[in-house]
Short mmCIF file of C-alpha atoms and ligand atoms in Angstrom, two decimals:
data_model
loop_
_atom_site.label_atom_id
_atom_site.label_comp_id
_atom_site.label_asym_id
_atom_site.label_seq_id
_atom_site.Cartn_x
_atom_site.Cartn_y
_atom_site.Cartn_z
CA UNK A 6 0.00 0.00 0.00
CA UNK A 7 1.30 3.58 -1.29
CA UNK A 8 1.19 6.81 -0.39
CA UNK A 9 -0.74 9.14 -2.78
CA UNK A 10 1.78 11.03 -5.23
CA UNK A 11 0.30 14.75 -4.65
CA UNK A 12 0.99 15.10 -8.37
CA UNK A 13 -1.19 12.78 -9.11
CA UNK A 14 -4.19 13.26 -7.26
CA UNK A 15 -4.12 17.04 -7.98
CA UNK A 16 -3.60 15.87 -11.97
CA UNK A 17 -7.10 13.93 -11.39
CA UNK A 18 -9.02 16.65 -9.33
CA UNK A 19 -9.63 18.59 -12.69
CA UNK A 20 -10.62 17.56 -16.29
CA UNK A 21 -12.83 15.26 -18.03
CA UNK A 22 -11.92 11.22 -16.34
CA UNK A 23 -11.29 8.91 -19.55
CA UNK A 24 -14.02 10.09 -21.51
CA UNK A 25 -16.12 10.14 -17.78
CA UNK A 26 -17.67 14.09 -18.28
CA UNK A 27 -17.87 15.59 -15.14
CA UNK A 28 -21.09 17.18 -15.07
CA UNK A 29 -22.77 19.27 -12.48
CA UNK A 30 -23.37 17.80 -9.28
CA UNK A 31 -20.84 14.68 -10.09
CA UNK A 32 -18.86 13.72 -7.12
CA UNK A 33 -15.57 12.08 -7.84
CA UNK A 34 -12.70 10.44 -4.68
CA UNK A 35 -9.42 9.36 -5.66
CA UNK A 36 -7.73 6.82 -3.54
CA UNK A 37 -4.37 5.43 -4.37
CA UNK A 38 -3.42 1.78 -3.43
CA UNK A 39 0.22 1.11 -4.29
CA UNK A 40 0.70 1.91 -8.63
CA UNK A 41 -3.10 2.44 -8.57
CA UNK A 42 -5.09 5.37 -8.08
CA UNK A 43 -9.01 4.39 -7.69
CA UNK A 44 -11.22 7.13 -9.20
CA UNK A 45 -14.78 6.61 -7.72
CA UNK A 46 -17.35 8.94 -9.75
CA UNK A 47 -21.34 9.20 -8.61
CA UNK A 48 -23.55 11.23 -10.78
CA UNK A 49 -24.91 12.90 -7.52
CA UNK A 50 -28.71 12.52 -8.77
CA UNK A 51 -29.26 8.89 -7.05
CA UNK A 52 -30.00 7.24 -10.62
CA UNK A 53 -26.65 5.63 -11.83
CA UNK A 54 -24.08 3.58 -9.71
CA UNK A 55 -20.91 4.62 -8.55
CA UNK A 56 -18.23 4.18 -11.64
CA UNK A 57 -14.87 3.55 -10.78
CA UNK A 58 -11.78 4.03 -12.86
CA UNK A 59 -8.25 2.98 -12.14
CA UNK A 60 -4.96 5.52 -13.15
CA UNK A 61 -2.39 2.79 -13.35
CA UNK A 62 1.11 4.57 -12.61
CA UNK A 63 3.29 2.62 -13.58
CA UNK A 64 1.62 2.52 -17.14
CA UNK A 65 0.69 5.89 -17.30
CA UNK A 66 -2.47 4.97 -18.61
CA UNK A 67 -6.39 4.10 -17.56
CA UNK A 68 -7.81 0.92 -16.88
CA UNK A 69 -11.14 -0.42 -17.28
CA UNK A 70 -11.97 -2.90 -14.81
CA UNK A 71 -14.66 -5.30 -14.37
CA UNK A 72 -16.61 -4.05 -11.56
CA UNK A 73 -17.84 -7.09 -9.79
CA UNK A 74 -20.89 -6.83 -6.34
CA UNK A 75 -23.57 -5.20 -6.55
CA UNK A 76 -22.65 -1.53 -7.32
CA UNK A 77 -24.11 1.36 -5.02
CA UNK A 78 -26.24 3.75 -6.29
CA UNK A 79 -25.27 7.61 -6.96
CA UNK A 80 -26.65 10.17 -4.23
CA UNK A 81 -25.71 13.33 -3.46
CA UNK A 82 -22.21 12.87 -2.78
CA UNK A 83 -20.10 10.65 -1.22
CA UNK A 84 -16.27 10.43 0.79
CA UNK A 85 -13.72 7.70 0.39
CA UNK A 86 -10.78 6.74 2.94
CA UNK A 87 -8.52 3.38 2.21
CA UNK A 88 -9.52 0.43 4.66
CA UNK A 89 -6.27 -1.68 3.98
CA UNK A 90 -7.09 -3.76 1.29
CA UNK A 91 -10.48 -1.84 0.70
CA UNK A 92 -11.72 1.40 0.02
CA UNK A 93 -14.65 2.42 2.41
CA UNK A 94 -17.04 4.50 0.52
CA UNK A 95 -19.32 6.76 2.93
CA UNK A 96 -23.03 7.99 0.63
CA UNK A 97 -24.10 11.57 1.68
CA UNK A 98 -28.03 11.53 2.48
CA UNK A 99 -28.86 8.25 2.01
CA UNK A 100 -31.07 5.91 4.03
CA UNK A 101 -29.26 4.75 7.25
CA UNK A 102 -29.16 0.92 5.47
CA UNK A 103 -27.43 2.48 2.53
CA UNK A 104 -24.48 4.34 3.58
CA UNK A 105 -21.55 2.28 4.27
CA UNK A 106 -20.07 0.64 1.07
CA UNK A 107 -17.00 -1.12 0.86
CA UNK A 108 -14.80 -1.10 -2.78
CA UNK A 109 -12.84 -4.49 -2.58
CA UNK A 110 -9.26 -3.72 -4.71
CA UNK A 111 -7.00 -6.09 -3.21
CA UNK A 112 -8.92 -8.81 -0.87
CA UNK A 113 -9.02 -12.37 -1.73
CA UNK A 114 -11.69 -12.68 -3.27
CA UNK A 115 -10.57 -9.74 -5.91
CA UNK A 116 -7.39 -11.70 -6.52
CA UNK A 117 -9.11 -14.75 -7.32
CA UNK A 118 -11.31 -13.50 -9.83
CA UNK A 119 -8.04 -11.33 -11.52
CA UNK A 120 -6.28 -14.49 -12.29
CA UNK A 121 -9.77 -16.47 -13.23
CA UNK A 122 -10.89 -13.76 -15.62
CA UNK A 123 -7.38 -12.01 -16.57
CA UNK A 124 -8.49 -8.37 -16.31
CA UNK A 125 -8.38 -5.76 -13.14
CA UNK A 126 -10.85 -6.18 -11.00
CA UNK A 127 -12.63 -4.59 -8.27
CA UNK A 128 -15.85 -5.49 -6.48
CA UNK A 129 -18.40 -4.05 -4.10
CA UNK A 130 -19.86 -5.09 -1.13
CA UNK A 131 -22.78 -3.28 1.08
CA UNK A 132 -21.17 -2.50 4.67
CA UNK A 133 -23.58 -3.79 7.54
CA UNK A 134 -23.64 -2.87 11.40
CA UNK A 135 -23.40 -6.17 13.18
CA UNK A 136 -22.94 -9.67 12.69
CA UNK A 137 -25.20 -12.62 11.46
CA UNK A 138 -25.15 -15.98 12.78
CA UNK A 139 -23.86 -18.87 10.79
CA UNK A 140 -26.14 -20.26 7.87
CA UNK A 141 -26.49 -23.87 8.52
CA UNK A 142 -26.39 -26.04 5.29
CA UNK A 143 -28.42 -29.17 5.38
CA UNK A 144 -27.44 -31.59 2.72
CA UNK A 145 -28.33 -35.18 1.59
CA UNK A 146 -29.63 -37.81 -0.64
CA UNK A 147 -32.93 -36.72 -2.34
CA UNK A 148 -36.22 -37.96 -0.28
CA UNK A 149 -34.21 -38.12 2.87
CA UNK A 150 -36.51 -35.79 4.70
CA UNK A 151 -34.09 -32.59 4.29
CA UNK A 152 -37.04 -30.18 3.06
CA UNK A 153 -39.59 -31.87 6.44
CA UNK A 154 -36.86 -31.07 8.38
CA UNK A 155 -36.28 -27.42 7.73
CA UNK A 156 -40.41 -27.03 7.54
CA UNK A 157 -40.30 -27.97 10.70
CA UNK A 158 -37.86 -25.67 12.25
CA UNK A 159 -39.16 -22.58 10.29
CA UNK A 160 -42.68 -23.56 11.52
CA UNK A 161 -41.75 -23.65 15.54
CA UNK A 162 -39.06 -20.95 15.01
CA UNK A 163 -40.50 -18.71 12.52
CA UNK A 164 -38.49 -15.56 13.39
CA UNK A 165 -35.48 -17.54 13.96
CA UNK A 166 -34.90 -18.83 10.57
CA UNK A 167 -35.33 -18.00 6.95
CA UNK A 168 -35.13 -20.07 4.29
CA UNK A 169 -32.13 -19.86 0.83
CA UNK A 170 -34.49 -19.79 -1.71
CA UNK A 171 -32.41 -21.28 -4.66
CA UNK A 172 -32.63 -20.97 -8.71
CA UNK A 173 -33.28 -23.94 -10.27
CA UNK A 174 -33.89 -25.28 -14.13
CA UNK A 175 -35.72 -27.75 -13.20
CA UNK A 176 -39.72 -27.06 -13.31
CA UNK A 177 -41.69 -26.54 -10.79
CA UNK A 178 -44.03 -29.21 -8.77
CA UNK A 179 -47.64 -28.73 -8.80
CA UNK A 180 -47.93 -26.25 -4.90
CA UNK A 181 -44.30 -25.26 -5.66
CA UNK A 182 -44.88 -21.13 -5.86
CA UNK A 183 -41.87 -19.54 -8.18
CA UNK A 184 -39.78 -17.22 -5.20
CA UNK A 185 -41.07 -19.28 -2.43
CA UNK A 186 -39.65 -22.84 -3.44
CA UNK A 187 -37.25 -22.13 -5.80
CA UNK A 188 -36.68 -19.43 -8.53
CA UNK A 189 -37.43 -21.60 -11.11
CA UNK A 190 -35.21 -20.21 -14.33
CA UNK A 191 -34.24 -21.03 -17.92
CA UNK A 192 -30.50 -22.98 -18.20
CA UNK A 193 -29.40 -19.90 -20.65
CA UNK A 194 -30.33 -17.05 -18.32
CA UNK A 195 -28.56 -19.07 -15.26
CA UNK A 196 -25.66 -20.08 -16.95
CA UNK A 197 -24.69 -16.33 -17.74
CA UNK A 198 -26.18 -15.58 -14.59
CA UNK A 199 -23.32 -17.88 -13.07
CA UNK A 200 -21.01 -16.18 -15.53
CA UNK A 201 -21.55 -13.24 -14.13
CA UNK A 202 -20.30 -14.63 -10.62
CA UNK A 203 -24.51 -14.29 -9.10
CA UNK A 204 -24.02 -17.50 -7.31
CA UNK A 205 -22.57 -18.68 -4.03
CA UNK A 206 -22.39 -22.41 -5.80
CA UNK A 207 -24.18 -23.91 -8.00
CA UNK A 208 -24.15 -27.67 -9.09
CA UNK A 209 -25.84 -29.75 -11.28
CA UNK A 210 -28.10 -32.09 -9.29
CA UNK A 211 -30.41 -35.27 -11.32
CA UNK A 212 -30.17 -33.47 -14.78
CA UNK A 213 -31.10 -29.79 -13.60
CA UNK A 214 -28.79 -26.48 -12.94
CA UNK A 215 -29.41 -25.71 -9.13
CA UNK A 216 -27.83 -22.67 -7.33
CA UNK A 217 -27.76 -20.14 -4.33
CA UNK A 218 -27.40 -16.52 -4.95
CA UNK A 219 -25.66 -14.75 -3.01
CA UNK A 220 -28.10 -12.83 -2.55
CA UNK A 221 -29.94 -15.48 -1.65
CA UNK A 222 -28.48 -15.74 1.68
CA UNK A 223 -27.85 -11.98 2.50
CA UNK A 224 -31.22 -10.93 2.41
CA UNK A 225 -32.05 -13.57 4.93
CA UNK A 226 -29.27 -12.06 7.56
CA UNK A 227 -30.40 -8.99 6.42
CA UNK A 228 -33.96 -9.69 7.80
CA UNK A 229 -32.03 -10.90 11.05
CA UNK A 230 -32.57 -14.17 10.74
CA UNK A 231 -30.27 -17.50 10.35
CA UNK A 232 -29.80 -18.81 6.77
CA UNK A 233 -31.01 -22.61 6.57
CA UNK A 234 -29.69 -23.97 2.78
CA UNK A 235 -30.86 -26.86 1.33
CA UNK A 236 -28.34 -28.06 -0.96
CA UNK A 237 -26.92 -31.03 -2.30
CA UNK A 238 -23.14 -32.24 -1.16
CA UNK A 239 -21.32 -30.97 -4.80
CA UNK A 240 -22.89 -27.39 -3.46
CA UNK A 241 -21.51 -28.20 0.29
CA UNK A 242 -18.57 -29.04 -1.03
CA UNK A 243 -18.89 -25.36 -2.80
CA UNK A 244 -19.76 -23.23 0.23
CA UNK A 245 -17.26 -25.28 2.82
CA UNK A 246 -14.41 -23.75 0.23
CA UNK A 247 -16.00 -20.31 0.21
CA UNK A 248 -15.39 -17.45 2.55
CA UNK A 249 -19.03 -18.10 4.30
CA UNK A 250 -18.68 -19.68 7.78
CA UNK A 251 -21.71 -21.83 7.50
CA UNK A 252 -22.67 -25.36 9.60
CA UNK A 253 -22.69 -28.28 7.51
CA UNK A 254 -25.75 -31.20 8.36
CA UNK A 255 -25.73 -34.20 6.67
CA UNK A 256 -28.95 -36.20 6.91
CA UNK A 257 -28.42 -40.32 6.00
CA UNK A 258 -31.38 -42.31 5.58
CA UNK A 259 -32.01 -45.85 7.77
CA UNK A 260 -31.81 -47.62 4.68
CA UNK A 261 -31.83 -47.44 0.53
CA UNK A 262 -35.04 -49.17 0.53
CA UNK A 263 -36.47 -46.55 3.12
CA UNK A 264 -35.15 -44.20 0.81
CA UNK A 265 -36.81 -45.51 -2.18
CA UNK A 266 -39.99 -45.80 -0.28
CA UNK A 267 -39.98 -42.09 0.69
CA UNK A 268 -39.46 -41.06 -2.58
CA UNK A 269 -42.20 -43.03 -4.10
CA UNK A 270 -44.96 -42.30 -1.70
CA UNK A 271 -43.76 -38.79 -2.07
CA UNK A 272 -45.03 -38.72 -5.33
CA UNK A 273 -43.92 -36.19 -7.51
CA UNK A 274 -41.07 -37.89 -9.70
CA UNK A 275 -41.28 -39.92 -12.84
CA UNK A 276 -39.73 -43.52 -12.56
CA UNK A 277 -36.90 -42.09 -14.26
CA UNK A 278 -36.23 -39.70 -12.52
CA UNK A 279 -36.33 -42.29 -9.09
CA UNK A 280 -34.15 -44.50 -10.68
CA UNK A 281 -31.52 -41.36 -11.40
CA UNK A 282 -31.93 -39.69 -7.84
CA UNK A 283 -31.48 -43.49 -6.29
CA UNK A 284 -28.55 -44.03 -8.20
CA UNK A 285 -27.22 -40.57 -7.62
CA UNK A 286 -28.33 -40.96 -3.16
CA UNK A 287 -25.46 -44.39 -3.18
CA UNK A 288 -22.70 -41.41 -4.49
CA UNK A 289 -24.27 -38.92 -2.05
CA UNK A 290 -24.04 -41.07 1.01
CA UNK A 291 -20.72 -41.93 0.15
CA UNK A 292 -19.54 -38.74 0.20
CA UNK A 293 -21.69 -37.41 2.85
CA UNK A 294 -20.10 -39.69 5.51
CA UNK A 295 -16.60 -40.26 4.56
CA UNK A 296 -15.45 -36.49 3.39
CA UNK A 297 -14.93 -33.83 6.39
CA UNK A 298 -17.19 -31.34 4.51
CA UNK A 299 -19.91 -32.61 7.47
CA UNK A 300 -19.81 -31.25 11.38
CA UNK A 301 -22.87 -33.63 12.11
CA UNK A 302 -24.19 -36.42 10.85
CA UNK A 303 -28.25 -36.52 11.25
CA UNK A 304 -29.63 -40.31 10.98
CA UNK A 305 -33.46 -40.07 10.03
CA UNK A 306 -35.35 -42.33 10.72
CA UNK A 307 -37.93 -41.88 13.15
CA UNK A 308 -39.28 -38.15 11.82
CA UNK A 309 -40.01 -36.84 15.50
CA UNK A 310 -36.70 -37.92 17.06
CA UNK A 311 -34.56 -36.34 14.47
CA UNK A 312 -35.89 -33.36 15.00
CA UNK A 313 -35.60 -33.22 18.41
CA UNK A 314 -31.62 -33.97 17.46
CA UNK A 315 -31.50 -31.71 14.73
CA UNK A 316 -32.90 -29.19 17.63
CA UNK A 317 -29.77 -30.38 19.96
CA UNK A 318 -27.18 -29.83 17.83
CA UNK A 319 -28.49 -26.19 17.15
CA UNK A 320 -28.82 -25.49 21.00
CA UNK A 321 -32.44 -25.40 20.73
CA UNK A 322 -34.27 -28.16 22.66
CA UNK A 323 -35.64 -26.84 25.51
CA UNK A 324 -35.49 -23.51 23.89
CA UNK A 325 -39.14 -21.63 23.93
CA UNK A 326 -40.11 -20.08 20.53
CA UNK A 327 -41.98 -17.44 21.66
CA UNK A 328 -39.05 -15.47 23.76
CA UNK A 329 -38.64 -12.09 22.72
CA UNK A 330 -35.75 -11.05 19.55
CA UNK A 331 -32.83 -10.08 20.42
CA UNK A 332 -32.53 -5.91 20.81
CA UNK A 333 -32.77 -4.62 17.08
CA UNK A 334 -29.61 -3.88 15.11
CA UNK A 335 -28.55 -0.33 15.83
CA UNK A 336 -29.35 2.03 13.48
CA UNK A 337 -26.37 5.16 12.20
CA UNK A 338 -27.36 8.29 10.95
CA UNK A 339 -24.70 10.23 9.23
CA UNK A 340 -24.75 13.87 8.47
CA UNK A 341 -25.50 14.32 5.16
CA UNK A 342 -22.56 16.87 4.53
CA UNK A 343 -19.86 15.21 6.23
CA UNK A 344 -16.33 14.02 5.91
CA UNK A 345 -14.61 11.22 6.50
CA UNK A 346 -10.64 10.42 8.24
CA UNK A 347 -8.62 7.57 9.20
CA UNK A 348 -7.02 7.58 12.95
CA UNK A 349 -5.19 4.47 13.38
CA UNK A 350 -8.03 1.45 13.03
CA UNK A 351 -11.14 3.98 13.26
CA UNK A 352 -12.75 5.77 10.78
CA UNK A 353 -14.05 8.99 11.97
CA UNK A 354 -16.89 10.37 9.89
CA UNK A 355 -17.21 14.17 11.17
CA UNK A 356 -19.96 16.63 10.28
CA UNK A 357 -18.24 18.97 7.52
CA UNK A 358 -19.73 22.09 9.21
CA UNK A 359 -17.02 23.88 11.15
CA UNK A 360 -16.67 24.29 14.43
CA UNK A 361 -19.12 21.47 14.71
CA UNK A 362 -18.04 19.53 17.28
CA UNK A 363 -21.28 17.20 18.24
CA UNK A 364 -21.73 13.76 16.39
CA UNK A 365 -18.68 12.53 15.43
CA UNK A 366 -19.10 9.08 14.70
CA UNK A 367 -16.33 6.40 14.99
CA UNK A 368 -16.59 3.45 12.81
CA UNK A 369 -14.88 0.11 14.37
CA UNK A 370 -13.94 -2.01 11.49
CA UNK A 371 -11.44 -3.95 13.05
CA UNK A 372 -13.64 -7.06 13.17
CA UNK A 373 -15.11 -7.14 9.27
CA UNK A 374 -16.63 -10.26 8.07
CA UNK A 375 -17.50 -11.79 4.88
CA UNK A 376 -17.25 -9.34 2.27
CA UNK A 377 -17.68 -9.01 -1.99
CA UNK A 378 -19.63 -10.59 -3.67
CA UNK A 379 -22.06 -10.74 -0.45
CA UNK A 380 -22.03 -8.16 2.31
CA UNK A 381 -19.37 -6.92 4.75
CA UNK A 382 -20.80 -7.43 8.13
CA UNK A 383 -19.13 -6.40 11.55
CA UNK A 384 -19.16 -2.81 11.31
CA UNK A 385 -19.41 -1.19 14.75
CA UNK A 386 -19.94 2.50 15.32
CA UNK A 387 -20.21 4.75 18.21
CA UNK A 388 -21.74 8.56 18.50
CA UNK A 389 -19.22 10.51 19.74
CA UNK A 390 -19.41 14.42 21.01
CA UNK A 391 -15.68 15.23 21.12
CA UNK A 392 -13.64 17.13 18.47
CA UNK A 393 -11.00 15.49 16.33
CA UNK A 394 -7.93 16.49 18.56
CA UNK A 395 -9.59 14.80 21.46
CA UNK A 396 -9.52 11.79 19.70
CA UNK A 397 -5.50 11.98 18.70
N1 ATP B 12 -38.30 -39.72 9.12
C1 ATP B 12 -39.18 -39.92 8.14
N2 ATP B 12 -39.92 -41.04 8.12
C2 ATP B 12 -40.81 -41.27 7.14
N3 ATP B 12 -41.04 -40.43 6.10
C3 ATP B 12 -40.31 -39.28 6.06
C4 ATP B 12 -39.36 -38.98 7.07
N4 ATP B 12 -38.80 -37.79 6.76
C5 ATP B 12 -39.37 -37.37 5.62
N5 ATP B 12 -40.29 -38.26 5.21
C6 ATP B 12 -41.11 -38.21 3.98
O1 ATP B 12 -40.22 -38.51 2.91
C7 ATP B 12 -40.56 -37.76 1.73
C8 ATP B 12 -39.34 -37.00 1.27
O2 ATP B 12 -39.04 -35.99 2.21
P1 ATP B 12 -38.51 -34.59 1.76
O3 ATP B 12 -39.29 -34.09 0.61
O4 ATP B 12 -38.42 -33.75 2.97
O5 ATP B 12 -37.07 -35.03 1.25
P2 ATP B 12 -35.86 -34.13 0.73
O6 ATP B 12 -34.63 -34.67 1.33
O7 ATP B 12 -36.15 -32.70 0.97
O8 ATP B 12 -35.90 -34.44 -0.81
P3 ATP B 12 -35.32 -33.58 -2.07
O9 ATP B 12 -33.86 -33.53 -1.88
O10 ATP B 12 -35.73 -34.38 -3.25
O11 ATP B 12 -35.95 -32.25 -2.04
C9 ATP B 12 -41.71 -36.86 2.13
O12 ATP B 12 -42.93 -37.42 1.66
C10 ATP B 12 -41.68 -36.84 3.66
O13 ATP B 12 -42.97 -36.69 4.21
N1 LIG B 13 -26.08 -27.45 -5.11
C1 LIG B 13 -27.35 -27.13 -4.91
N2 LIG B 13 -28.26 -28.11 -4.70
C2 LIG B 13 -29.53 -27.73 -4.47
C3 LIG B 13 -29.93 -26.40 -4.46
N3 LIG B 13 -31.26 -26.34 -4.21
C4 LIG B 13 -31.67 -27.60 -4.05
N4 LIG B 13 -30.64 -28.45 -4.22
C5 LIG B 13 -30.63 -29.91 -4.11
O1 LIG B 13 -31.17 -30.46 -5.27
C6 LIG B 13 -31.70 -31.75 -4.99
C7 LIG B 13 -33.01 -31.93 -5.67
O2 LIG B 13 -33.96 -31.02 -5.21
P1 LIG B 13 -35.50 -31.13 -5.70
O3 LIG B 13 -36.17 -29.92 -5.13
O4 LIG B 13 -35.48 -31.14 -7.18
O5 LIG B 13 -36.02 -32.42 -5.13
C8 LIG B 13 -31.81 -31.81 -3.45
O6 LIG B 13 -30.78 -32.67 -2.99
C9 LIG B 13 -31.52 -30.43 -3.00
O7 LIG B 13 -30.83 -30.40 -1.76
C10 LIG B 13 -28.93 -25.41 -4.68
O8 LIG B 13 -29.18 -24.18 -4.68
N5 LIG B 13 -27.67 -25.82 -4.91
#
């Protein structure tokens, strides 16, 4: 990590941005990372994301890269200090969930996609206050009871848990309700949906694409509620490499023949397809029990009993659904006209009136988790009525 040449960043303060026209109310940071200078530009009328341009030194020349996240929208402004490998982007007079972005130039995840695509890259990520709790990832053979299961916990813990609704190319069951069961999708529009790095993992499963978006999982923590996925163990595999910290179930049938039965009186595959998922469960299992992709390993047989362990190993039994929620995540209100410093490992985001001394805020973000392509959670902050020197 460099220093900002002055030359530079006074060369970039004026003039038209690689063919990026400047135009009334356009806000523009520059933050330099090593050879790099990152040029964010918002349009300052809340309609079009936040560009972002690289000045690669060393070159002398611009660089295009692909911009990978979900970008933020433009507002009316916003500030930019360099959060080690990360540029913390801070919106002016947006809504208190939409404030705190994060610009990923040099994380691990940014690195891997350089070298898989072979162009610069940079992605976003939304910053969050607070922390989720582990997504638990329930895998196993098809008909094993994986879907009862989860029912079951979402229907005594309703507020607890939320459900990864998945994308799948496979068509929907007769009740099956497109956004509820599944987003049920076309193979083209998924596989350039996977292209364009939507999906946490994806696999293909009996014949059909199946996948969970990232986004998928972050709007369940973003409702404040624990992710349950229902995936099969090529997508475990998946999300055990990734950077989510999830816990992995594996539920194992008493038998192939109970298996087979459960599948039939299930009734909604063709013998085909029964023969293919049966075929597919011997693979599963195998897998399932002797890989260490698994922390538990749920036996189901007896429907009632297994839930009561699935309930143990979550630290529920015993637990009483109707206890109040935990306090609700705190909620930060920046001054719209504001700027924003580094001290050490705090960001202090000062009103940009003078003299004003009331509301500092300091952000902690010495605990961030997660991160592009999903969200970047543990973001602290604290109100703080002191001027800057106090804080030195
Ligand atoms: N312990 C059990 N004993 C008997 N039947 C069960 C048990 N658990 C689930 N079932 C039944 O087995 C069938 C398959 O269960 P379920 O649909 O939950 O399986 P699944 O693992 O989610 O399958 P898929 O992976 O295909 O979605 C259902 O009809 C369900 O009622
Ligand atoms: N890798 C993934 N597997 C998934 C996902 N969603 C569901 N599944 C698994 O597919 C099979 C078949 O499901 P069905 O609804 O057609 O019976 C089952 O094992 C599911 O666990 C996903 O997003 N990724």
């Amino acid at each position: 990590m460099g220093e900002a040449p002055a030359f530079l960043v006074e060369d970039l303060q004026d003039g038209p941005l690689n063919g990026l026209e400047l135009k009334n109310g356009t806000c523009k940071t520059t933050t330099t990372v090593g050879d790099k200078t990152y040029v964010t530009v918002g349009a300052g009328d809340g309609t079009l994301s936040i560009d972002v341009q690289i000045f690669d030194r060393s070159l002398g020349e611009w660089v295009h890269p692909t911009v990978l996240g979900t970008k933020p929208l433009s507002c009316k402004g916003h500030s930019a200090v360099l959060c080690e490998n990360r540029i913390l982007v801070v919106k002016k007079g947006s809504k208190s969930d939409d404030q705190i972005w994060f610009l990923e130039v040099d994380t691990e995840y940014v690195r891997q996609q350089r070298k898989k695509l072979g162009t610069e890259v940079v992605a976003w990520s939304k910053g969050v206050i607070g922390n989720a709790e582990k997504p638990i990832v329930i895998s196993g053979p098809s008909g094993v009871g994986k879907g009862t299961l989860i029912s079951m916990l979402m229907k005594e813990f309703p507020s607890m848990f939320g459900f990864s609704v998945s994308h799948t190319t496979r068509a929907p069951r007769n009740m099956e309700k497109d956004g509820v069961h599944y987003h049920f999708t076309d193979k083209s529009v998924m596989e350039k949906e996977i292209k364009n790095g939507k999906f946490l993992e994806f696999a293909s499963v009996h014949g059909n694409l199946y996948g969970t978006s990232v986004e998928a999982v972050e709007v369940v923590a973003d409702a404040g509620k624990r992710c349950i996925l229902d995936i099969d163990v090529q997508g475990a595999k998946s999300v055990r490499a990734s950077s989510l910290e999830a816990i992995f179930i594996f539920v194992s049938p008493p038998s192939m023949e109970e298996l087979e039965k459960r599948l039939r009186d299930r009734g909604t595959e063709t013998e085909e397809q029964i023969l293919k998922r049966l075929r597919n469960a011997k693979a599963e299992i195998e897998q399932g029990t002797s890989s260490n992709i698994f922390d538990f390993m749920l036996y189901n047989d007896k429907l009632e009993e297994s839930y009561e362990k699935l309930k143990k190993l979550l630290g529920l039994d015993g637990f009483v659904a109707a206890s109040p929620k935990s306090a609700a995540p705190k909620e930060i209100n920046l001054p719209v006209d504001h700027s924003v410093s580094k001290i050490d490992d705090k960001i202090i985001i000062s009103s940009g009136l003078e003299k004003e001394t009331k509301n500092l805020i300091m952000l902690d973000v010495s605990s961030l988790k997660g991160g592009a392509p999903g969200r970047t959670r543990g973001l602290d902050f604290q109100v703080i009525g002191a001027s800057l020197d106090k804080l030195c």
